[in-house]
Coordinates of C-alpha atoms in Angstrom, one line a residue:
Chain A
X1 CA 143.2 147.0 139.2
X2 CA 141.8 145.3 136.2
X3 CA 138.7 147.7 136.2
X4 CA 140.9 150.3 136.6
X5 CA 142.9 149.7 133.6
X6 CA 139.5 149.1 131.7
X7 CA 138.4 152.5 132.8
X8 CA 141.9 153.8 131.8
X9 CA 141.4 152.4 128.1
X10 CA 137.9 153.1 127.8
X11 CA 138.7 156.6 128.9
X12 CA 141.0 157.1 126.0
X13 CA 139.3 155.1 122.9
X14 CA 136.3 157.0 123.8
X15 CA 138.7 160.4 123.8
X16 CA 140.2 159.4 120.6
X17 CA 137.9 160.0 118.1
X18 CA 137.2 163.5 119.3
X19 CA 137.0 165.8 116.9
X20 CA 138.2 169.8 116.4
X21 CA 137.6 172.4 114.1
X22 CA 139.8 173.5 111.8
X23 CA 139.4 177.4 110.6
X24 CA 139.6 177.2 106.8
X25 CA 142.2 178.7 105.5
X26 CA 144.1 179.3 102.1
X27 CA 146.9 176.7 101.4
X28 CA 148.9 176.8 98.1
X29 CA 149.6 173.2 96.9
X30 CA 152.8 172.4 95.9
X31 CA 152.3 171.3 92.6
X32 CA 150.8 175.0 91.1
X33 CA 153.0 177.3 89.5
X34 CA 153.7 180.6 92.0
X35 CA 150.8 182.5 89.8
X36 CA 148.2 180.0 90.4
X37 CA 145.8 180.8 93.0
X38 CA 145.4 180.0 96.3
X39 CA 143.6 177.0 96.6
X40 CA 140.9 177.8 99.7
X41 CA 140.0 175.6 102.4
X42 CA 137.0 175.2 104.1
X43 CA 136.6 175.1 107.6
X44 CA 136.5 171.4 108.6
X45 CA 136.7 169.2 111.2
X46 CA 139.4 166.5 112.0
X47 CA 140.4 163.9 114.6
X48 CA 142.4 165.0 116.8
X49 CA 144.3 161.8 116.8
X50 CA 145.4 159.3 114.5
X51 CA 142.4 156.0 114.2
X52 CA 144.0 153.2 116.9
X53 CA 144.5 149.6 116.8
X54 CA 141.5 149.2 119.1
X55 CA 138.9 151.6 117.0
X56 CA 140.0 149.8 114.1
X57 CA 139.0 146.4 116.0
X58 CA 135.9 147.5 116.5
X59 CA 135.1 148.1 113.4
X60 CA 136.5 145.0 111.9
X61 CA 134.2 143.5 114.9
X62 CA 131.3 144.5 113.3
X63 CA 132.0 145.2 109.6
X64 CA 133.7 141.4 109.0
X65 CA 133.8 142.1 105.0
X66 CA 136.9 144.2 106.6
X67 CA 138.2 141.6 108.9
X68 CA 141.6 139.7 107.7
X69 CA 140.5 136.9 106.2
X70 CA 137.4 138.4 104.6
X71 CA 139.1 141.3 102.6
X72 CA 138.9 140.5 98.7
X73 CA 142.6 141.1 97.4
X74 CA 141.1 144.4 95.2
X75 CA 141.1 145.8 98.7
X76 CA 144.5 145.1 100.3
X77 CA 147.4 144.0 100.0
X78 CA 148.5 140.7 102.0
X79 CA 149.8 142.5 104.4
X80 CA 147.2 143.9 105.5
X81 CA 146.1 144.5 109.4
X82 CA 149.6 141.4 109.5
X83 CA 150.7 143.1 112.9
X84 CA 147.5 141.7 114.6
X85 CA 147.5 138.3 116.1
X86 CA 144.5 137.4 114.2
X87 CA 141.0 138.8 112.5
X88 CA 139.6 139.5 116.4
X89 CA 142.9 139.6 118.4
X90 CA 145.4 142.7 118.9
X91 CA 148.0 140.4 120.4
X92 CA 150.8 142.3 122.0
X93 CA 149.5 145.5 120.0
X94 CA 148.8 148.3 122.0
X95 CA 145.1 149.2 121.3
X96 CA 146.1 152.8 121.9
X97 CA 148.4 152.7 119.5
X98 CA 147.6 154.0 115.9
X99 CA 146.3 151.2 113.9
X100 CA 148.7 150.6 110.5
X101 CA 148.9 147.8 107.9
X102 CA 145.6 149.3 106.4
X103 CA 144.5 150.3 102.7
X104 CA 143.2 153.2 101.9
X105 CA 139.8 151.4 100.9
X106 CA 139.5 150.5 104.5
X107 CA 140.5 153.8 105.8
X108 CA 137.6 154.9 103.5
X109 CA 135.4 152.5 105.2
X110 CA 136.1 152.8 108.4
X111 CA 135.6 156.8 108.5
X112 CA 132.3 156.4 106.4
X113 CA 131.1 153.6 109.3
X114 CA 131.6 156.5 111.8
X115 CA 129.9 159.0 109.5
X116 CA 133.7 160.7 108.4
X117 CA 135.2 160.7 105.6
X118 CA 139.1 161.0 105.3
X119 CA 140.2 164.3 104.9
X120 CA 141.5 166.0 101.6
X121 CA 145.0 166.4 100.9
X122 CA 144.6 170.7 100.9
X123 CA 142.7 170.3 104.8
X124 CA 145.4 167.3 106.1
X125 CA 148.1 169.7 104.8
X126 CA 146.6 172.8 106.2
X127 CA 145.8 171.3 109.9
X128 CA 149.8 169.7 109.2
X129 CA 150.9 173.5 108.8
X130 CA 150.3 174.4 112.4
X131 CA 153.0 174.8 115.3
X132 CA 152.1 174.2 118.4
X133 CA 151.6 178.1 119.1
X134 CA 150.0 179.1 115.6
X135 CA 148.3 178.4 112.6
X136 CA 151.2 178.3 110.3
X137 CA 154.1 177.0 111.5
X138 CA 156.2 177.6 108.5
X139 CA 156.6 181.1 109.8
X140 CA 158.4 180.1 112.7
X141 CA 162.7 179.1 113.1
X142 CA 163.4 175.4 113.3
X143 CA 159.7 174.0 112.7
X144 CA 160.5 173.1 108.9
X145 CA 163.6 171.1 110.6
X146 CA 162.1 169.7 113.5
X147 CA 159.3 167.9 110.9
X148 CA 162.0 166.6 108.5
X149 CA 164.4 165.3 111.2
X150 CA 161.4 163.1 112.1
X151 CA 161.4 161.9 108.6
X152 CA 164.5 161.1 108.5
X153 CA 164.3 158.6 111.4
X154 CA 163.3 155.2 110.6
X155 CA 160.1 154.3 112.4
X156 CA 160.4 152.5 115.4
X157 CA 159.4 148.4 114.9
X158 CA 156.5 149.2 117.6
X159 CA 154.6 152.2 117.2
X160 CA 153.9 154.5 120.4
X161 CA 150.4 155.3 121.5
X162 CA 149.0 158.2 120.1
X163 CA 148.6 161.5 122.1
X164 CA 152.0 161.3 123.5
X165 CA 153.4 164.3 122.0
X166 CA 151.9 167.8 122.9
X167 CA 148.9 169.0 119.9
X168 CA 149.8 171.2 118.1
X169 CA 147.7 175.2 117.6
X170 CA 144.3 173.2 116.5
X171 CA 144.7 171.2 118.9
X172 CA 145.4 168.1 117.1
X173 CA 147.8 165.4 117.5
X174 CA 150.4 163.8 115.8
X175 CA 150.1 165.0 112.5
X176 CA 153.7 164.6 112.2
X177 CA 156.1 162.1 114.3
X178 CA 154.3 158.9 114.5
X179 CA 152.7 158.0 111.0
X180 CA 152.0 158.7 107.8
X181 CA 148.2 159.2 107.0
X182 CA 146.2 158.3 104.0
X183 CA 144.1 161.5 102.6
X184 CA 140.6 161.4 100.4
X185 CA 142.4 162.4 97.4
X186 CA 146.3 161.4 97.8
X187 CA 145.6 160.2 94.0
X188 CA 145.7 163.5 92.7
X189 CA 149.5 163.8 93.1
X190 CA 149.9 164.3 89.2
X191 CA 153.7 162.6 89.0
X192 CA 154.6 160.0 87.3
X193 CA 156.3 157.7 90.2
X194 CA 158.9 157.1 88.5
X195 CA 162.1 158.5 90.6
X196 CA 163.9 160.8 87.5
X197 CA 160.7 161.9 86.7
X198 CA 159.1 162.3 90.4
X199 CA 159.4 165.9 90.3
X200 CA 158.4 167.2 86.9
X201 CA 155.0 165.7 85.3
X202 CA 154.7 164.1 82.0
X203 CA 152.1 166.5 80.2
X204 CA 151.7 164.4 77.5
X205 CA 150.0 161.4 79.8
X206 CA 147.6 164.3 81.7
X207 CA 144.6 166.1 80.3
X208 CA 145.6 169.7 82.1
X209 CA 148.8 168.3 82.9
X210 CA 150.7 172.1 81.9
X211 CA 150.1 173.3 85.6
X212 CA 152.3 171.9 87.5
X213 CA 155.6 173.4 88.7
X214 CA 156.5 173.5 92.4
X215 CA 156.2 176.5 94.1
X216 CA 158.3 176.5 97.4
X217 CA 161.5 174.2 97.0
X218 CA 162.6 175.0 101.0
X219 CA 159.6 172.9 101.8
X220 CA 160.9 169.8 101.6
X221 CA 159.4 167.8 104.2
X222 CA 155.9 169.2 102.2
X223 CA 157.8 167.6 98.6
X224 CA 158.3 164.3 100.9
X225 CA 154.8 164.0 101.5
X226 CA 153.8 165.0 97.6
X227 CA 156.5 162.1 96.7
X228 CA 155.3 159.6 99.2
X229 CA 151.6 159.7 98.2
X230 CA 152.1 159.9 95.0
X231 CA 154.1 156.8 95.2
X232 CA 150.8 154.9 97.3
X233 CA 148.1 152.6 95.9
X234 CA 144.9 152.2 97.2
X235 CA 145.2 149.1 98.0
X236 CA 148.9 149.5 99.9
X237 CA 148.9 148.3 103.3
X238 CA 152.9 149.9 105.4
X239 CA 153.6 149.4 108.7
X240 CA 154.1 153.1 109.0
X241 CA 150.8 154.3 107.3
X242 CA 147.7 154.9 108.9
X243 CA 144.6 157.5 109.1
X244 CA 142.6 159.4 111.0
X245 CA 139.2 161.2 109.6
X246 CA 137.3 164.6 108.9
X247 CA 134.1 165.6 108.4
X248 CA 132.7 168.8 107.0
X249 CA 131.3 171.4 109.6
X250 CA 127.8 170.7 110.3
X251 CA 125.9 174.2 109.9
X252 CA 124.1 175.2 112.6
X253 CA 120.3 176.3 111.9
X254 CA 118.5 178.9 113.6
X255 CA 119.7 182.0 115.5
Chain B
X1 CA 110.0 111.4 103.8
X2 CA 111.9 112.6 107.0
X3 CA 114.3 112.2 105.4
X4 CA 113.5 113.9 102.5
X5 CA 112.3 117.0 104.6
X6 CA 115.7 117.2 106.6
X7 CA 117.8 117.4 103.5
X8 CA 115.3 120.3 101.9
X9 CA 116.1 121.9 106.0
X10 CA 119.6 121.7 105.8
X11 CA 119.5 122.9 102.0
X12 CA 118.0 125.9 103.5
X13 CA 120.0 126.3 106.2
X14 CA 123.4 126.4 104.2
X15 CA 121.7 128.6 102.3
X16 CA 120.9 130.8 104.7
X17 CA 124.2 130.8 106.1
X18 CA 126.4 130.4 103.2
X19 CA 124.7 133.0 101.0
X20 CA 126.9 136.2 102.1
X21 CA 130.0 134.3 101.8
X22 CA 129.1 132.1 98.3
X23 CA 128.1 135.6 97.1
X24 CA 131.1 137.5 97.7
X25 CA 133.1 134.1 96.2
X26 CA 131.3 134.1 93.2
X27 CA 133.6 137.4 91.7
X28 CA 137.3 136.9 91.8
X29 CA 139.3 138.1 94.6
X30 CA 140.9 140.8 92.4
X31 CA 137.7 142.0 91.5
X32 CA 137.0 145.9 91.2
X33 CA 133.5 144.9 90.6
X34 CA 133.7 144.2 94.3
X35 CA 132.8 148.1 94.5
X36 CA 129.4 147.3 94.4
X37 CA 128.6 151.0 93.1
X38 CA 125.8 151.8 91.5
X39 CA 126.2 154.1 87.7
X40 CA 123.7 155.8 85.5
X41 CA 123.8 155.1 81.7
X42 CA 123.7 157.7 79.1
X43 CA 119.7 156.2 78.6
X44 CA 118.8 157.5 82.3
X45 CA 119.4 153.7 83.5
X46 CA 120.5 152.7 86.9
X47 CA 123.4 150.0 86.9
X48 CA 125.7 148.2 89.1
X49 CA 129.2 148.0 88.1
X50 CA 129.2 144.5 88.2
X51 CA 126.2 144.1 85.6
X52 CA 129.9 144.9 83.1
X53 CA 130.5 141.1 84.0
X54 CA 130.6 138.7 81.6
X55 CA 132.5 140.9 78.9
X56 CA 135.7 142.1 78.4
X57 CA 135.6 145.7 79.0
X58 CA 137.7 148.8 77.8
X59 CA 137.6 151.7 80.4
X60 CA 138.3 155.2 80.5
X61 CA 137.5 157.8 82.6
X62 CA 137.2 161.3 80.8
X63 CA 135.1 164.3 80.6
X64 CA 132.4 165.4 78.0
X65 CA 134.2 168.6 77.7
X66 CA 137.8 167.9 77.4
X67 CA 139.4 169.3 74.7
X68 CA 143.4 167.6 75.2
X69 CA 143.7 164.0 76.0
X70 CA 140.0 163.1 76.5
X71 CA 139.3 163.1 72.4
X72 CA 142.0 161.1 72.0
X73 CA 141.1 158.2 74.3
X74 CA 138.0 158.2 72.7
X75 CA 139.5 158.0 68.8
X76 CA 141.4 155.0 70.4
X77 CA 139.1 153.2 71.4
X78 CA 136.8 153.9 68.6
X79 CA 139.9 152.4 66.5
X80 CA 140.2 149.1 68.3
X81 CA 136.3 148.6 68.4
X82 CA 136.5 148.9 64.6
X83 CA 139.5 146.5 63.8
X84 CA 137.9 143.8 66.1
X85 CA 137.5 140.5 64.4
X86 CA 133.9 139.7 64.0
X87 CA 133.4 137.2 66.8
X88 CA 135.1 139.4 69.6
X89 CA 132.5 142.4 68.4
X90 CA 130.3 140.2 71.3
X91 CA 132.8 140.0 73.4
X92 CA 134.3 143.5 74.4
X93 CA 132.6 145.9 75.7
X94 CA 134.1 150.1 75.9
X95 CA 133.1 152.0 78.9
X96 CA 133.5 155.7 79.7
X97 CA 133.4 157.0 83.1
X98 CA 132.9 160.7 83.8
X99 CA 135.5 162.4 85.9
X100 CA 133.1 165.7 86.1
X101 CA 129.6 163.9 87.1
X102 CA 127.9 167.2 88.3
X103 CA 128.5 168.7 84.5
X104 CA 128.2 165.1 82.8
X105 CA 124.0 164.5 83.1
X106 CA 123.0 161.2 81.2
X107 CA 122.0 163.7 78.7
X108 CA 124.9 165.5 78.2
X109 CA 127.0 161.7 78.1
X110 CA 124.0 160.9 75.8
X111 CA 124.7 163.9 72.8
X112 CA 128.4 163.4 73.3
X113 CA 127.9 159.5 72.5
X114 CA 125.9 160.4 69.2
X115 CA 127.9 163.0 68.2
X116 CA 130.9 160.7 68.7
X117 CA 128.8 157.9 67.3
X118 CA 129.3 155.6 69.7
X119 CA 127.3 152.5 69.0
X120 CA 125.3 151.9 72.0
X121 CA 125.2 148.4 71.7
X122 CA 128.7 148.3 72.5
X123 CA 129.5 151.8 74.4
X124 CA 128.0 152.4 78.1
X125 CA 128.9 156.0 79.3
X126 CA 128.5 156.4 83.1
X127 CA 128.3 159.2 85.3
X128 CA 127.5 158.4 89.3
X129 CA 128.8 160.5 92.7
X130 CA 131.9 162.0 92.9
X131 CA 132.8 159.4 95.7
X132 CA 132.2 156.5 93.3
X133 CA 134.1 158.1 90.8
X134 CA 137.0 158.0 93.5
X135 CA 136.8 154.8 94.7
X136 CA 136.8 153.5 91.0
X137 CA 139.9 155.4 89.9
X138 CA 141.7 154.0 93.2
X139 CA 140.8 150.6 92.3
X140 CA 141.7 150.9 88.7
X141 CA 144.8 153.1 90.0
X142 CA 144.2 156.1 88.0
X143 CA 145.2 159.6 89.1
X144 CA 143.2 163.1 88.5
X145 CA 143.0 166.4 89.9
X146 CA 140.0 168.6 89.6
X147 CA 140.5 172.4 89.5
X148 CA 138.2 175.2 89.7
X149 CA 137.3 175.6 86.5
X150 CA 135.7 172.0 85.7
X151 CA 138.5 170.7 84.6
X152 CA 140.6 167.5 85.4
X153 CA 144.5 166.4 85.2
X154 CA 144.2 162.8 84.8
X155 CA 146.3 159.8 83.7
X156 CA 145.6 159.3 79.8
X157 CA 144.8 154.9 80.2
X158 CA 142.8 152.8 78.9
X159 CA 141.9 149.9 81.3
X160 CA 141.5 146.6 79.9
X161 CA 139.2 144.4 82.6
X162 CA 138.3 140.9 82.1
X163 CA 135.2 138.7 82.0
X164 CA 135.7 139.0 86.1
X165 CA 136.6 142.5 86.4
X166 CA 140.5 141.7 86.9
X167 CA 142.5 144.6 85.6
X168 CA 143.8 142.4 82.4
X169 CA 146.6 145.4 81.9
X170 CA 146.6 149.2 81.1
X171 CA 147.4 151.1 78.3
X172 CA 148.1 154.7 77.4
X173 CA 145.0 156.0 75.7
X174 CA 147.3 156.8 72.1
X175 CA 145.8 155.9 69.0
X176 CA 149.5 154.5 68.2
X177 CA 148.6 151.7 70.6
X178 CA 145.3 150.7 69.1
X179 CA 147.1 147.7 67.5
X180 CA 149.1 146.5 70.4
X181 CA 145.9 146.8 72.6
X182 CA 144.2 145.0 70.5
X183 CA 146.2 142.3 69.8
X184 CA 146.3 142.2 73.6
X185 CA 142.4 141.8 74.1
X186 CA 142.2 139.1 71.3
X187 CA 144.9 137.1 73.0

């Protein structure tokens, strides 16, 4: 029984950090004016699930600078990885479950141990754009809503394994529903944080700072996303933000 | 003797053992020169962020070819360099980080200081891979957004770090708050 269940998690931490490829795309950010152009997106490719408690374990294991009790406070927070039961134990963490409680310097750390790198904003929100039955969801009735009533639900005090739901056209998993993910670049969201001002960009504090203006206001759960990163620190640790990694297509040589 | 010998030993041993840790102790906690990343001057030099211990230092991160916000930093620095009281000229030191290292050679950072005249006794300009550039501007909290063209929306600060590399405070990069920096720094 006990091998079983070893086999059983072994099966699916190794199936966890499997990777698809993403078809590049364009993608217009938010924050451009409706004449800017279309920002293009390479073809990439991504987890198809959120990084787990276990993974993350595992890397702590052997990276210790990353463990807890190591982690030099320009890092993390003090909340950081508090879920666990200590630098080395899960506790009564699922280790299926997608790891949380990290800062986006370990996020960075963790894909760059496994030869990733977190994915940009433009390729997280391209991937996030699918439906389950094609590329852009946004084209279809209902999909906007179905993504913003999970944002308006608290998240649950434990966190349910990954893979749960069904993927969606790429093939990946859980981009939305479970947590929210840390991107490369999230510090490119050019507002100001402050909440009367979280929509419009002082140009006076920004070099450049003339192009913004958003383009689609019926994407709201899309402005969510712009508002909650742009509201993030490297160095914040939440409960309900985690990662998963990219990497860029490898090109093939010969034939 | 024996004695002797075992004390040299266990010297040894601790440090061996001890090293890793006692090194990553000797910086502050709040450190950003925890980065470890490694810079090139506008001389073609090779440094580690953390050789900028010891000093306070002024940092910005801005582009050679910025024609908005970038000059202004720049002027404001240049303004509290010059009002610092003589025995603080020592003891601050002003840093400019590129945001656009592919266009930003060591030569390039190198005209722009001299045309600028930026003393380089007291001004390091650094340019290093994109992904060090990244890191840095999350650990210092500062926000940009490259565009096609080459160039960069950014947050217009000035980062004041001390002796240890502690963020001391930020300030927007206007030349009406060269004083109040200032005053800050000599605190």
């Amino acid at each position: 029984m006990l091998t079983l269940t070893l086999i059983t998690v072994s099966l699916a931490l190794s199936g966890a950090s499997e990777t698809v490829l993403i078809q590049g795309g364009e993608y217009r950010p938010l924050y451009m004016s409706k004449d800017s152009p279309m920002q293009i997106v390479d073809s990439f490719e991504l987890d198809k699930y959120p990084v787990t408690n276990g993974q993350f374990l595992s890397f702590v294991n052997e990276h210790t600078a990353w463990q807890r009790s190591n982690i030099a406070s320009v890092f993390a927070e003090e909340d950081y990885l508090k879920h666990w039961d200590n630098d080395t134990s899960l506790g009564k963490i699922s280790a299926n479950s997608p790891v949380t409680n990290v800062s986006w310097f370990a996020a960075d750390a963790y894909c760059q141990a496994q030869g990733k790198r977190l994915p940009k904003v433009s390729e997280w929100e391209l991937a996030a754009l699918a439906s389950e039955t094609q590329p852009n969801g946004s084209l279809e009735n209902g999909y906007k809503q179905k993504i913003l009533t999970w944002y308006s639900r608290p998240s649950p005090a434990v966190l349910p394994d990954i893979g749960l739901e069904s993927s969606n056209y790429w093939g990946v998993h859980d981009m939305h529903g479970l947590v929210w993910e840390w991107t490369e670049d999230f510090n490119s969201t050019l507002v100001t944080g402050e909440s009367r001002e979280d929509s419009t960009i002082d140009t006076k504090l920004f070099c450049a700072g003339g192009a913004s203006g958003a383009v689609d206001p019926g994407d709201y759960a899309a402005f969510m996303r712009y508002g909650f990163r742009s509201s993030l620190e490297a160095k914040f640790t939440l409960s309900n933000l985690g990662f998963r990694c990219a990497s860029d297509v490898k090109i093939q040589s010969g034939e | 003797m024996k004695v002797w010998s075992k004390v040299v030993a266990l010297g040894f041993l601790l440090a061996l053992t001890a090293q890793p840790e006692g090194r990553a102790k000797e910086l502050s906690e709040a450190s950003i020169y925890h980065l470890d990343s490694e810079w090139i001057t506008q001389d073609k030099a090779t440094i580690n962020i953390k050789d900028l211990k010891g000093k306070k230092q002024v940092v910005s991160l801005i582009y050679t070819h910025c024609m908005h916000t970038c000059p202004t930093i720049v002027a404001t620095m240049q303004e509290i360099q010059k009002t610092l009281p003589v025995e603080y000229q020592d003891k601050v030191g002003f840093v400019l980080i590129s945001l656009t290292p592919g266009s930003d050679t060591p030569e390039v950072l190198k005209s722009f200081a001299e045309r600028r005249k930026l003393d380089p006794e007291y001004w390091t300009l650094l340019t290093g891979t994109p992904r060090d550039v990244r890191t840095l501007a999350m650990a210092m909290n500062i926000k940009y957004k490259k565009s096609d063209d080459n160039e960069v929306a950014h947050s217009n600060l000035m980062t004041v770090l001390d002796e240890e590399g502690r963020i001391l405070f930020q300030q927007v990069g206007n030349i009406d708050k060269a004083n109040e920096t200032l005053t800050r720094i000599i605190k």
